[in-house]
Amino acid sequence: MAANEELISERFPRSSKYHPEWIRASVSGGANSLWLTEWLATALDLRAGMRVLDLGCGRAASSIFLHREFGVQVWATDLWFSVSESLQRIRDAGIEDGVFPIHADARSLPFAAEFFDAIVCIDSYSYFGTDDLYLSTLARFAKPGAQIAIAGAGLMSEIEASIPDHLQEWWTPDLWCLHSADWWRRHWERTGVVEIVLADSMPDGWQFWGDWQKSIAPDNTVEIKALETDAGRYLGYIRVVGRRVQAQLEAPTVSVPTQYTRKPLLREASR
């Protein structure tokens, strides 16, 4: 296939404008971040000048895409990948004044409360967001009414018992972080932190997942076989969009002040 035909899809017209070599050179995970970002963006209200946190952005391809396509300012935040490399990619894209690379842990973010107009997370939220308390921590950085949205690999329905036979070879213990859109809806709703706007799955998402793997990792036959055999029964892409409620959110407890008072260690010592 010619370079001008690779990674082109009618489903993702914005992403199809980007050169396949540039997309491959910014790979940071198992999904095409532009496809997922474009899909998620169709459910968001993004306007020029908004401040957006792109959490777990990898090598900042999704952040560059968001700024170029929607004119938003993006804080490209990741723990695993070099911010210096991301900055060079941002400079080469000519948008240094609109995308700002940040090295930070999702559980220790260096931002002011209610700073962002939107928070997005592309194919990484499942690594840390299954914690019952995490959304409350993250939502503090969003303005009341701001959008909080995720998209990435997930399940079409929960695996309640043992792993299906056709997924056994591919499945590893860390994949238990994958969940369905309905699971994420319940997980977020019960916190009272957001109002759910949307929770769904991508039509034929498993095929796009497989197409991407064939493009960047054709030797990854175990995963490709699992996707093709599964054919969307369990595996695919999910997205969830919520809006931060108006209520005041308390800062998480990071330390408890105490004062040491010396006391007898053993009963005998007090006699």
PDB file of C-alpha atoms in Angstrom:
ATOM      1  CA  MET A   1       0.000   0.000   0.000  1.00  0.00           C
ATOM      2  CA  ALA A   2       1.334   3.464  -0.889  1.00  0.00           C
ATOM      3  CA  ALA A   3       2.140   5.853   1.952  1.00  0.00           C
ATOM      4  CA  ASN A   4      -0.592   8.215   0.797  1.00  0.00           C
ATOM      5  CA  GLU A   5      -3.159   5.449   1.300  1.00  0.00           C
ATOM      6  CA  GLU A   6      -2.057   4.050   4.654  1.00  0.00           C
ATOM      7  CA  LEU A   7      -4.103   4.763   7.791  1.00  0.00           C
ATOM      8  CA  ILE A   8      -6.819   6.512   5.812  1.00  0.00           C
ATOM      9  CA  SER A   9     -10.383   5.935   6.972  1.00  0.00           C
ATOM     10  CA  GLU A  10     -13.678   7.574   6.123  1.00  0.00           C
ATOM     11  CA  ARG A  11     -14.539   7.152   9.812  1.00  0.00           C
ATOM     12  CA  PHE A  12     -11.647   9.458  10.774  1.00  0.00           C
ATOM     13  CA  PRO A  13     -11.343  12.251   8.205  1.00  0.00           C
ATOM     14  CA  ARG A  14      -9.309  14.543  10.457  1.00  0.00           C
ATOM     15  CA  SER A  15      -6.791  11.821  11.352  1.00  0.00           C
ATOM     16  CA  SER A  16      -6.459  10.805   7.719  1.00  0.00           C
ATOM     17  CA  LYS A  17      -4.755  14.132   6.954  1.00  0.00           C
ATOM     18  CA  TYR A  18      -1.711  13.170   9.023  1.00  0.00           C
ATOM     19  CA  HIS A  19       1.236  11.392   7.454  1.00  0.00           C
ATOM     20  CA  PRO A  20       1.473   7.702   8.429  1.00  0.00           C
ATOM     21  CA  GLU A  21       5.208   8.011   9.112  1.00  0.00           C
ATOM     22  CA  TRP A  22       4.548  10.822  11.605  1.00  0.00           C
ATOM     23  CA  ILE A  23       1.831   8.775  13.275  1.00  0.00           C
ATOM     24  CA  ARG A  24       4.042   5.702  13.574  1.00  0.00           C
ATOM     25  CA  ALA A  25       6.972   7.777  14.848  1.00  0.00           C
ATOM     26  CA  SER A  26       4.835   8.955  17.761  1.00  0.00           C
ATOM     27  CA  VAL A  27       3.466   5.553  18.778  1.00  0.00           C
ATOM     28  CA  SER A  28       3.287   5.190  22.548  1.00  0.00           C
ATOM     29  CA  GLY A  29       0.773   2.389  23.083  1.00  0.00           C
ATOM     30  CA  GLY A  30      -1.403  -0.223  21.497  1.00  0.00           C
ATOM     31  CA  ALA A  31      -3.931   2.119  19.873  1.00  0.00           C
ATOM     32  CA  ASN A  32      -3.939   4.777  17.178  1.00  0.00           C
ATOM     33  CA  SER A  33      -4.222   7.819  19.427  1.00  0.00           C
ATOM     34  CA  LEU A  34      -5.479  10.058  16.612  1.00  0.00           C
ATOM     35  CA  TRP A  35      -8.370   7.744  15.782  1.00  0.00           C
ATOM     36  CA  LEU A  36      -9.408   7.542  19.414  1.00  0.00           C
ATOM     37  CA  THR A  37      -8.997  11.283  19.967  1.00  0.00           C
ATOM     38  CA  GLU A  38     -11.068  12.123  16.902  1.00  0.00           C
ATOM     39  CA  TRP A  39     -13.785   9.677  17.966  1.00  0.00           C
ATOM     40  CA  LEU A  40     -13.850  11.098  21.481  1.00  0.00           C
ATOM     41  CA  ALA A  41     -13.865  14.683  20.215  1.00  0.00           C
ATOM     42  CA  THR A  42     -17.113  14.100  18.322  1.00  0.00           C
ATOM     43  CA  ALA A  43     -18.792  13.811  21.725  1.00  0.00           C
ATOM     44  CA  LEU A  44     -17.121  16.904  23.204  1.00  0.00           C
ATOM     45  CA  ASP A  45     -17.715  20.626  23.035  1.00  0.00           C
ATOM     46  CA  LEU A  46     -14.198  21.867  22.254  1.00  0.00           C
ATOM     47  CA  ARG A  47     -13.711  25.548  21.469  1.00  0.00           C
ATOM     48  CA  ALA A  48     -10.632  27.546  20.569  1.00  0.00           C
ATOM     49  CA  GLY A  49      -8.721  28.835  23.589  1.00  0.00           C
ATOM     50  CA  MET A  50      -9.989  26.209  26.024  1.00  0.00           C
ATOM     51  CA  ARG A  51      -7.449  24.789  28.479  1.00  0.00           C
ATOM     52  CA  VAL A  52      -7.337  21.006  28.069  1.00  0.00           C
ATOM     53  CA  LEU A  53      -5.458  18.418  30.095  1.00  0.00           C
ATOM     54  CA  ASP A  54      -4.397  15.487  27.904  1.00  0.00           C
ATOM     55  CA  LEU A  55      -3.614  12.998  30.661  1.00  0.00           C
ATOM     56  CA  GLY A  56      -1.430  10.017  29.822  1.00  0.00           C
ATOM     57  CA  CYS A  57      -0.701  11.552  26.416  1.00  0.00           C
ATOM     58  CA  GLY A  58       2.287   9.330  25.644  1.00  0.00           C
ATOM     59  CA  ARG A  59       4.457  11.123  23.096  1.00  0.00           C
ATOM     60  CA  ALA A  60       1.968  13.992  22.643  1.00  0.00           C
ATOM     61  CA  ALA A  61       0.489  13.054  19.248  1.00  0.00           C
ATOM     62  CA  SER A  62      -3.038  13.361  20.635  1.00  0.00           C
ATOM     63  CA  SER A  63      -2.169  16.733  22.184  1.00  0.00           C
ATOM     64  CA  ILE A  64      -0.818  18.071  18.897  1.00  0.00           C
ATOM     65  CA  PHE A  65      -3.939  16.793  17.144  1.00  0.00           C
ATOM     66  CA  LEU A  66      -6.258  18.494  19.640  1.00  0.00           C
ATOM     67  CA  HIS A  67      -4.534  21.850  19.276  1.00  0.00           C
ATOM     68  CA  ARG A  68      -4.282  21.743  15.487  1.00  0.00           C
ATOM     69  CA  GLU A  69      -7.837  20.540  14.925  1.00  0.00           C
ATOM     70  CA  PHE A  70      -9.722  22.482  17.604  1.00  0.00           C
ATOM     71  CA  GLY A  71      -7.495  25.392  18.611  1.00  0.00           C
ATOM     72  CA  VAL A  72      -7.428  24.401  22.289  1.00  0.00           C
ATOM     73  CA  GLN A  73      -4.432  24.881  24.579  1.00  0.00           C
ATOM     74  CA  VAL A  74      -3.187  21.493  25.721  1.00  0.00           C
ATOM     75  CA  TRP A  75      -1.146  20.417  28.719  1.00  0.00           C
ATOM     76  CA  ALA A  76       0.390  17.189  27.378  1.00  0.00           C
ATOM     77  CA  THR A  77       0.973  15.223  30.571  1.00  0.00           C
ATOM     78  CA  ASP A  78       2.644  11.821  30.862  1.00  0.00           C
ATOM     79  CA  LEU A  79       4.809   9.841  33.277  1.00  0.00           C
ATOM     80  CA  TRP A  80       6.489   7.280  31.032  1.00  0.00           C
ATOM     81  CA  PHE A  81       7.729   9.261  28.037  1.00  0.00           C
ATOM     82  CA  SER A  82      10.321  12.002  27.634  1.00  0.00           C
ATOM     83  CA  VAL A  83       8.962  15.534  27.745  1.00  0.00           C
ATOM     84  CA  SER A  84      12.054  16.697  25.853  1.00  0.00           C
ATOM     85  CA  GLU A  85      11.191  14.408  22.940  1.00  0.00           C
ATOM     86  CA  SER A  86       7.563  15.538  23.084  1.00  0.00           C
ATOM     87  CA  LEU A  87       8.662  19.172  23.071  1.00  0.00           C
ATOM     88  CA  GLN A  88      10.734  18.599  19.937  1.00  0.00           C
ATOM     89  CA  ARG A  89       7.735  16.967  18.241  1.00  0.00           C
ATOM     90  CA  ILE A  90       5.599  19.945  19.294  1.00  0.00           C
ATOM     91  CA  ARG A  91       8.191  22.422  17.979  1.00  0.00           C
ATOM     92  CA  ASP A  92       8.452  20.574  14.672  1.00  0.00           C
ATOM     93  CA  ALA A  93       4.670  20.865  14.383  1.00  0.00           C
ATOM     94  CA  GLY A  94       5.025  24.639  14.845  1.00  0.00           C
ATOM     95  CA  ILE A  95       2.700  24.842  17.847  1.00  0.00           C
ATOM     96  CA  GLU A  96       5.024  25.441  20.795  1.00  0.00           C
ATOM     97  CA  ASP A  97       2.724  28.214  22.012  1.00  0.00           C
ATOM     98  CA  GLY A  98      -0.282  25.874  22.220  1.00  0.00           C
ATOM     99  CA  VAL A  99       0.916  22.527  23.604  1.00  0.00           C
ATOM    100  CA  PHE A 100       2.882  22.290  26.836  1.00  0.00           C
ATOM    101  CA  PRO A 101       4.594  18.974  27.764  1.00  0.00           C
ATOM    102  CA  ILE A 102       4.492  18.057  31.444  1.00  0.00           C
ATOM    103  CA  HIS A 103       6.172  15.131  33.193  1.00  0.00           C
ATOM    104  CA  ALA A 104       3.886  14.043  36.028  1.00  0.00           C
ATOM    105  CA  ASP A 105       2.252  11.059  37.691  1.00  0.00           C
ATOM    106  CA  ALA A 106      -1.519  10.899  37.250  1.00  0.00           C
ATOM    107  CA  ARG A 107      -1.781  10.567  41.039  1.00  0.00           C
ATOM    108  CA  SER A 108       0.331  13.644  41.738  1.00  0.00           C
ATOM    109  CA  LEU A 109      -0.631  16.314  39.232  1.00  0.00           C
ATOM    110  CA  PRO A 110       0.942  19.784  39.570  1.00  0.00           C
ATOM    111  CA  PHE A 111      -2.066  21.875  38.559  1.00  0.00           C
ATOM    112  CA  ALA A 112      -4.286  24.378  40.331  1.00  0.00           C
ATOM    113  CA  ALA A 113      -7.817  23.408  41.278  1.00  0.00           C
ATOM    114  CA  GLU A 114     -10.464  24.161  38.617  1.00  0.00           C
ATOM    115  CA  PHE A 115      -7.799  25.068  36.032  1.00  0.00           C
ATOM    116  CA  PHE A 116      -9.031  23.085  33.020  1.00  0.00           C
ATOM    117  CA  ASP A 117     -12.046  23.485  30.749  1.00  0.00           C
ATOM    118  CA  ALA A 118     -11.753  19.822  29.726  1.00  0.00           C
ATOM    119  CA  ILE A 119      -9.774  16.730  30.687  1.00  0.00           C
ATOM    120  CA  VAL A 120      -9.245  13.925  28.183  1.00  0.00           C
ATOM    121  CA  CYS A 121      -7.448  10.637  28.532  1.00  0.00           C
ATOM    122  CA  ILE A 122      -6.644   8.491  25.502  1.00  0.00           C
ATOM    123  CA  ASP A 123      -6.065   4.761  26.013  1.00  0.00           C
ATOM    124  CA  SER A 124      -4.456   5.163  29.426  1.00  0.00           C
ATOM    125  CA  TYR A 125      -7.150   5.872  32.030  1.00  0.00           C
ATOM    126  CA  SER A 126      -7.627   2.184  32.832  1.00  0.00           C
ATOM    127  CA  TYR A 127      -4.062   2.048  34.207  1.00  0.00           C
ATOM    128  CA  PHE A 128      -4.975   4.267  37.157  1.00  0.00           C
ATOM    129  CA  GLY A 129      -8.681   5.173  36.955  1.00  0.00           C
ATOM    130  CA  THR A 130     -10.167   1.938  38.293  1.00  0.00           C
ATOM    131  CA  ASP A 131      -9.363   3.197  41.802  1.00  0.00           C
ATOM    132  CA  ASP A 132     -12.673   4.107  43.482  1.00  0.00           C
ATOM    133  CA  LEU A 133     -11.235   7.430  44.664  1.00  0.00           C
ATOM    134  CA  TYR A 134      -9.333   8.534  41.567  1.00  0.00           C
ATOM    135  CA  LEU A 135     -12.066  10.426  39.714  1.00  0.00           C
ATOM    136  CA  SER A 136     -12.659  12.636  42.747  1.00  0.00           C
ATOM    137  CA  THR A 137      -8.976  13.542  42.763  1.00  0.00           C
ATOM    138  CA  LEU A 138      -8.829  14.225  39.024  1.00  0.00           C
ATOM    139  CA  ALA A 139     -12.065  16.212  38.880  1.00  0.00           C
ATOM    140  CA  ARG A 140     -10.621  18.854  41.228  1.00  0.00           C
ATOM    141  CA  PHE A 141      -8.543  20.150  38.327  1.00  0.00           C
ATOM    142  CA  ALA A 142     -11.624  20.672  36.137  1.00  0.00           C
ATOM    143  CA  LYS A 143     -13.876  23.683  36.342  1.00  0.00           C
ATOM    144  CA  PRO A 144     -17.482  23.038  37.388  1.00  0.00           C
ATOM    145  CA  GLY A 145     -19.289  21.985  34.233  1.00  0.00           C
ATOM    146  CA  ALA A 146     -16.055  20.996  32.491  1.00  0.00           C
ATOM    147  CA  GLN A 147     -15.925  17.851  30.397  1.00  0.00           C
ATOM    148  CA  ILE A 148     -14.005  14.812  31.620  1.00  0.00           C
ATOM    149  CA  ALA A 149     -13.683  12.156  28.933  1.00  0.00           C
ATOM    150  CA  ILE A 150     -11.840   8.929  28.223  1.00  0.00           C
ATOM    151  CA  ALA A 151     -11.461   6.624  25.236  1.00  0.00           C
ATOM    152  CA  GLY A 152      -9.474   3.452  24.787  1.00  0.00           C
ATOM    153  CA  ALA A 153      -9.339  -0.304  24.723  1.00  0.00           C
ATOM    154  CA  GLY A 154     -12.105  -1.955  26.674  1.00  0.00           C
ATOM    155  CA  LEU A 155     -14.641  -4.743  26.855  1.00  0.00           C
ATOM    156  CA  MET A 156     -17.984  -5.001  25.139  1.00  0.00           C
ATOM    157  CA  SER A 157     -19.280  -6.887  28.184  1.00  0.00           C
ATOM    158  CA  GLU A 158     -17.681  -7.785  31.490  1.00  0.00           C
ATOM    159  CA  ILE A 159     -15.878 -11.096  31.873  1.00  0.00           C
ATOM    160  CA  GLU A 160     -17.562 -12.427  35.000  1.00  0.00           C
ATOM    161  CA  ALA A 161     -16.010 -15.883  35.205  1.00  0.00           C
ATOM    162  CA  SER A 162     -12.898 -17.399  33.649  1.00  0.00           C
ATOM    163  CA  ILE A 163     -11.177 -15.936  30.603  1.00  0.00           C
ATOM    164  CA  PRO A 164     -12.787 -17.228  27.379  1.00  0.00           C
ATOM    165  CA  ASP A 165     -10.713 -19.913  25.711  1.00  0.00           C
ATOM    166  CA  HIS A 166     -10.033 -17.860  22.599  1.00  0.00           C
ATOM    167  CA  LEU A 167      -8.453 -15.080  24.699  1.00  0.00           C
ATOM    168  CA  GLN A 168      -6.361 -17.291  26.989  1.00  0.00           C
ATOM    169  CA  GLU A 169      -3.116 -17.065  25.009  1.00  0.00           C
ATOM    170  CA  TRP A 170      -3.225 -13.251  24.813  1.00  0.00           C
ATOM    171  CA  TRP A 171      -4.688 -12.383  28.207  1.00  0.00           C
ATOM    172  CA  THR A 172      -2.266 -11.345  30.955  1.00  0.00           C
ATOM    173  CA  PRO A 173      -3.131 -10.375  34.567  1.00  0.00           C
ATOM    174  CA  ASP A 174      -2.754  -6.638  33.898  1.00  0.00           C
ATOM    175  CA  LEU A 175      -5.606  -6.802  31.374  1.00  0.00           C
ATOM    176  CA  TRP A 176      -8.120  -7.054  34.219  1.00  0.00           C
ATOM    177  CA  CYS A 177      -8.068  -3.260  34.152  1.00  0.00           C
ATOM    178  CA  LEU A 178     -10.116  -3.399  30.934  1.00  0.00           C
ATOM    179  CA  HIS A 179     -13.823  -2.787  31.437  1.00  0.00           C
ATOM    180  CA  SER A 180     -16.991  -2.103  29.489  1.00  0.00           C
ATOM    181  CA  ALA A 181     -18.581   1.299  28.917  1.00  0.00           C
ATOM    182  CA  ASP A 182     -21.417   0.303  31.277  1.00  0.00           C
ATOM    183  CA  TRP A 183     -18.900  -0.588  33.981  1.00  0.00           C
ATOM    184  CA  TRP A 184     -17.250   2.825  33.642  1.00  0.00           C
ATOM    185  CA  ARG A 185     -20.660   4.527  33.725  1.00  0.00           C
ATOM    186  CA  ARG A 186     -21.466   2.876  37.065  1.00  0.00           C
ATOM    187  CA  HIS A 187     -17.944   3.494  38.362  1.00  0.00           C
ATOM    188  CA  TRP A 188     -18.237   7.227  37.675  1.00  0.00           C
ATOM    189  CA  GLU A 189     -21.904   7.738  38.524  1.00  0.00           C
ATOM    190  CA  ARG A 190     -21.644   6.438  42.071  1.00  0.00           C
ATOM    191  CA  THR A 191     -18.977   8.999  42.950  1.00  0.00           C
ATOM    192  CA  GLY A 192     -21.417  11.877  42.458  1.00  0.00           C
ATOM    193  CA  VAL A 193     -18.523  13.833  40.945  1.00  0.00           C
ATOM    194  CA  VAL A 194     -19.743  13.896  37.333  1.00  0.00           C
ATOM    195  CA  GLU A 195     -22.967  13.712  35.387  1.00  0.00           C
ATOM    196  CA  ILE A 196     -22.616  11.114  32.647  1.00  0.00           C
ATOM    197  CA  VAL A 197     -23.174  12.497  29.167  1.00  0.00           C
ATOM    198  CA  LEU A 198     -22.232   9.406  27.166  1.00  0.00           C
ATOM    199  CA  ALA A 199     -20.879   5.888  27.652  1.00  0.00           C
ATOM    200  CA  ASP A 200     -20.649   3.704  24.560  1.00  0.00           C
ATOM    201  CA  SER A 201     -18.443   1.565  22.336  1.00  0.00           C
ATOM    202  CA  MET A 202     -17.062   2.156  18.859  1.00  0.00           C
ATOM    203  CA  PRO A 203     -18.874   0.263  16.084  1.00  0.00           C
ATOM    204  CA  ASP A 204     -16.424  -2.320  14.725  1.00  0.00           C
ATOM    205  CA  GLY A 205     -13.821  -1.046  17.140  1.00  0.00           C
ATOM    206  CA  TRP A 206     -12.114  -4.421  17.229  1.00  0.00           C
ATOM    207  CA  GLN A 207     -11.412  -4.136  13.506  1.00  0.00           C
ATOM    208  CA  PHE A 208      -9.741  -0.742  13.898  1.00  0.00           C
ATOM    209  CA  TRP A 209      -7.769  -2.159  16.822  1.00  0.00           C
ATOM    210  CA  GLY A 210      -6.614  -5.042  14.629  1.00  0.00           C
ATOM    211  CA  ASP A 211      -5.862  -2.816  11.622  1.00  0.00           C
ATOM    212  CA  TRP A 212      -3.625  -0.654  13.790  1.00  0.00           C
ATOM    213  CA  GLN A 213      -1.743  -3.655  15.156  1.00  0.00           C
ATOM    214  CA  LYS A 214      -1.178  -4.963  11.640  1.00  0.00           C
ATOM    215  CA  SER A 215       0.205  -1.562  10.668  1.00  0.00           C
ATOM    216  CA  ILE A 216       2.643  -1.023  13.536  1.00  0.00           C
ATOM    217  CA  ALA A 217       3.302  -4.532  14.876  1.00  0.00           C
ATOM    218  CA  PRO A 218       2.495  -7.172  12.257  1.00  0.00           C
ATOM    219  CA  ASP A 219       4.563  -9.706  14.214  1.00  0.00           C
ATOM    220  CA  ASN A 220       2.193  -9.357  17.177  1.00  0.00           C
ATOM    221  CA  THR A 221       0.317 -12.411  15.970  1.00  0.00           C
ATOM    222  CA  VAL A 222      -1.045 -13.399  19.386  1.00  0.00           C
ATOM    223  CA  GLU A 223      -2.975 -10.150  19.823  1.00  0.00           C
ATOM    224  CA  ILE A 224      -4.073 -10.004  16.195  1.00  0.00           C
ATOM    225  CA  LYS A 225      -5.332 -13.579  16.360  1.00  0.00           C
ATOM    226  CA  ALA A 226      -7.203 -12.866  19.598  1.00  0.00           C
ATOM    227  CA  LEU A 227      -8.930  -9.861  18.027  1.00  0.00           C
ATOM    228  CA  GLU A 228      -9.900 -11.705  14.856  1.00  0.00           C
ATOM    229  CA  THR A 229     -11.163 -14.754  16.720  1.00  0.00           C
ATOM    230  CA  ASP A 230     -13.065 -12.640  19.218  1.00  0.00           C
ATOM    231  CA  ALA A 231     -14.585 -10.509  16.418  1.00  0.00           C
ATOM    232  CA  GLY A 232     -16.023  -7.948  18.825  1.00  0.00           C
ATOM    233  CA  ARG A 233     -17.609 -10.301  21.340  1.00  0.00           C
ATOM    234  CA  TYR A 234     -15.467  -8.941  24.174  1.00  0.00           C
ATOM    235  CA  LEU A 235     -12.758  -6.672  22.749  1.00  0.00           C
ATOM    236  CA  GLY A 236     -13.124  -3.211  21.289  1.00  0.00           C
ATOM    237  CA  TYR A 237     -12.912   0.492  22.041  1.00  0.00           C
ATOM    238  CA  ILE A 238     -15.028   2.333  24.599  1.00  0.00           C
ATOM    239  CA  ARG A 239     -15.530   5.983  25.530  1.00  0.00           C
ATOM    240  CA  VAL A 240     -17.104   7.778  28.467  1.00  0.00           C
ATOM    241  CA  VAL A 241     -17.911  11.487  28.770  1.00  0.00           C
ATOM    242  CA  GLY A 242     -19.001  13.246  31.939  1.00  0.00           C
ATOM    243  CA  ARG A 243     -19.399  16.803  33.202  1.00  0.00           C
ATOM    244  CA  ARG A 244     -17.942  17.883  36.495  1.00  0.00           C
ATOM    245  CA  VAL A 245     -20.667  18.763  39.004  1.00  0.00           C
ATOM    246  CA  GLN A 246     -20.895  22.172  40.668  1.00  0.00           C
ATOM    247  CA  ALA A 247     -20.195  20.895  44.189  1.00  0.00           C
ATOM    248  CA  GLN A 248     -16.971  21.867  45.961  1.00  0.00           C
ATOM    249  CA  LEU A 249     -14.447  19.024  45.832  1.00  0.00           C
ATOM    250  CA  GLU A 250     -12.050  18.645  48.726  1.00  0.00           C
ATOM    251  CA  ALA A 251      -8.329  18.235  48.197  1.00  0.00           C
ATOM    252  CA  PRO A 252      -7.115  14.674  48.832  1.00  0.00           C
ATOM    253  CA  THR A 253      -5.389  13.961  52.121  1.00  0.00           C
ATOM    254  CA  VAL A 254      -1.662  13.624  51.480  1.00  0.00           C
ATOM    255  CA  SER A 255      -0.457  13.811  55.084  1.00  0.00           C
ATOM    256  CA  VAL A 256      -1.902  13.769  58.588  1.00  0.00           C
ATOM    257  CA  PRO A 257      -0.229  16.116  61.096  1.00  0.00           C
ATOM    258  CA  THR A 258       0.675  14.411  64.376  1.00  0.00           C
ATOM    259  CA  GLN A 259       2.824  15.124  67.394  1.00  0.00           C
ATOM    260  CA  TYR A 260       4.865  12.488  69.164  1.00  0.00           C
ATOM    261  CA  THR A 261       4.318  12.113  72.904  1.00  0.00           C
ATOM    262  CA  ARG A 262       6.632   9.763  74.717  1.00  0.00           C
ATOM    263  CA  LYS A 263       4.856   6.990  76.660  1.00  0.00           C
ATOM    264  CA  PRO A 264       6.046   3.837  78.467  1.00  0.00           C
ATOM    265  CA  LEU A 265       6.613   1.025  75.981  1.00  0.00           C
ATOM    266  CA  LEU A 266       5.906  -1.893  78.330  1.00  0.00           C
ATOM    267  CA  ARG A 267       3.488  -2.275  81.221  1.00  0.00           C
ATOM    268  CA  GLU A 268       6.327  -3.095  83.600  1.00  0.00           C
ATOM    269  CA  ALA A 269       7.991   0.212  82.868  1.00  0.00           C
ATOM    270  CA  SER A 270       5.019   2.158  84.244  1.00  0.00           C
ATOM    271  CA  ARG A 271       5.084   0.512  87.690  1.00  0.00           C
TER     272      ARG A 271
END
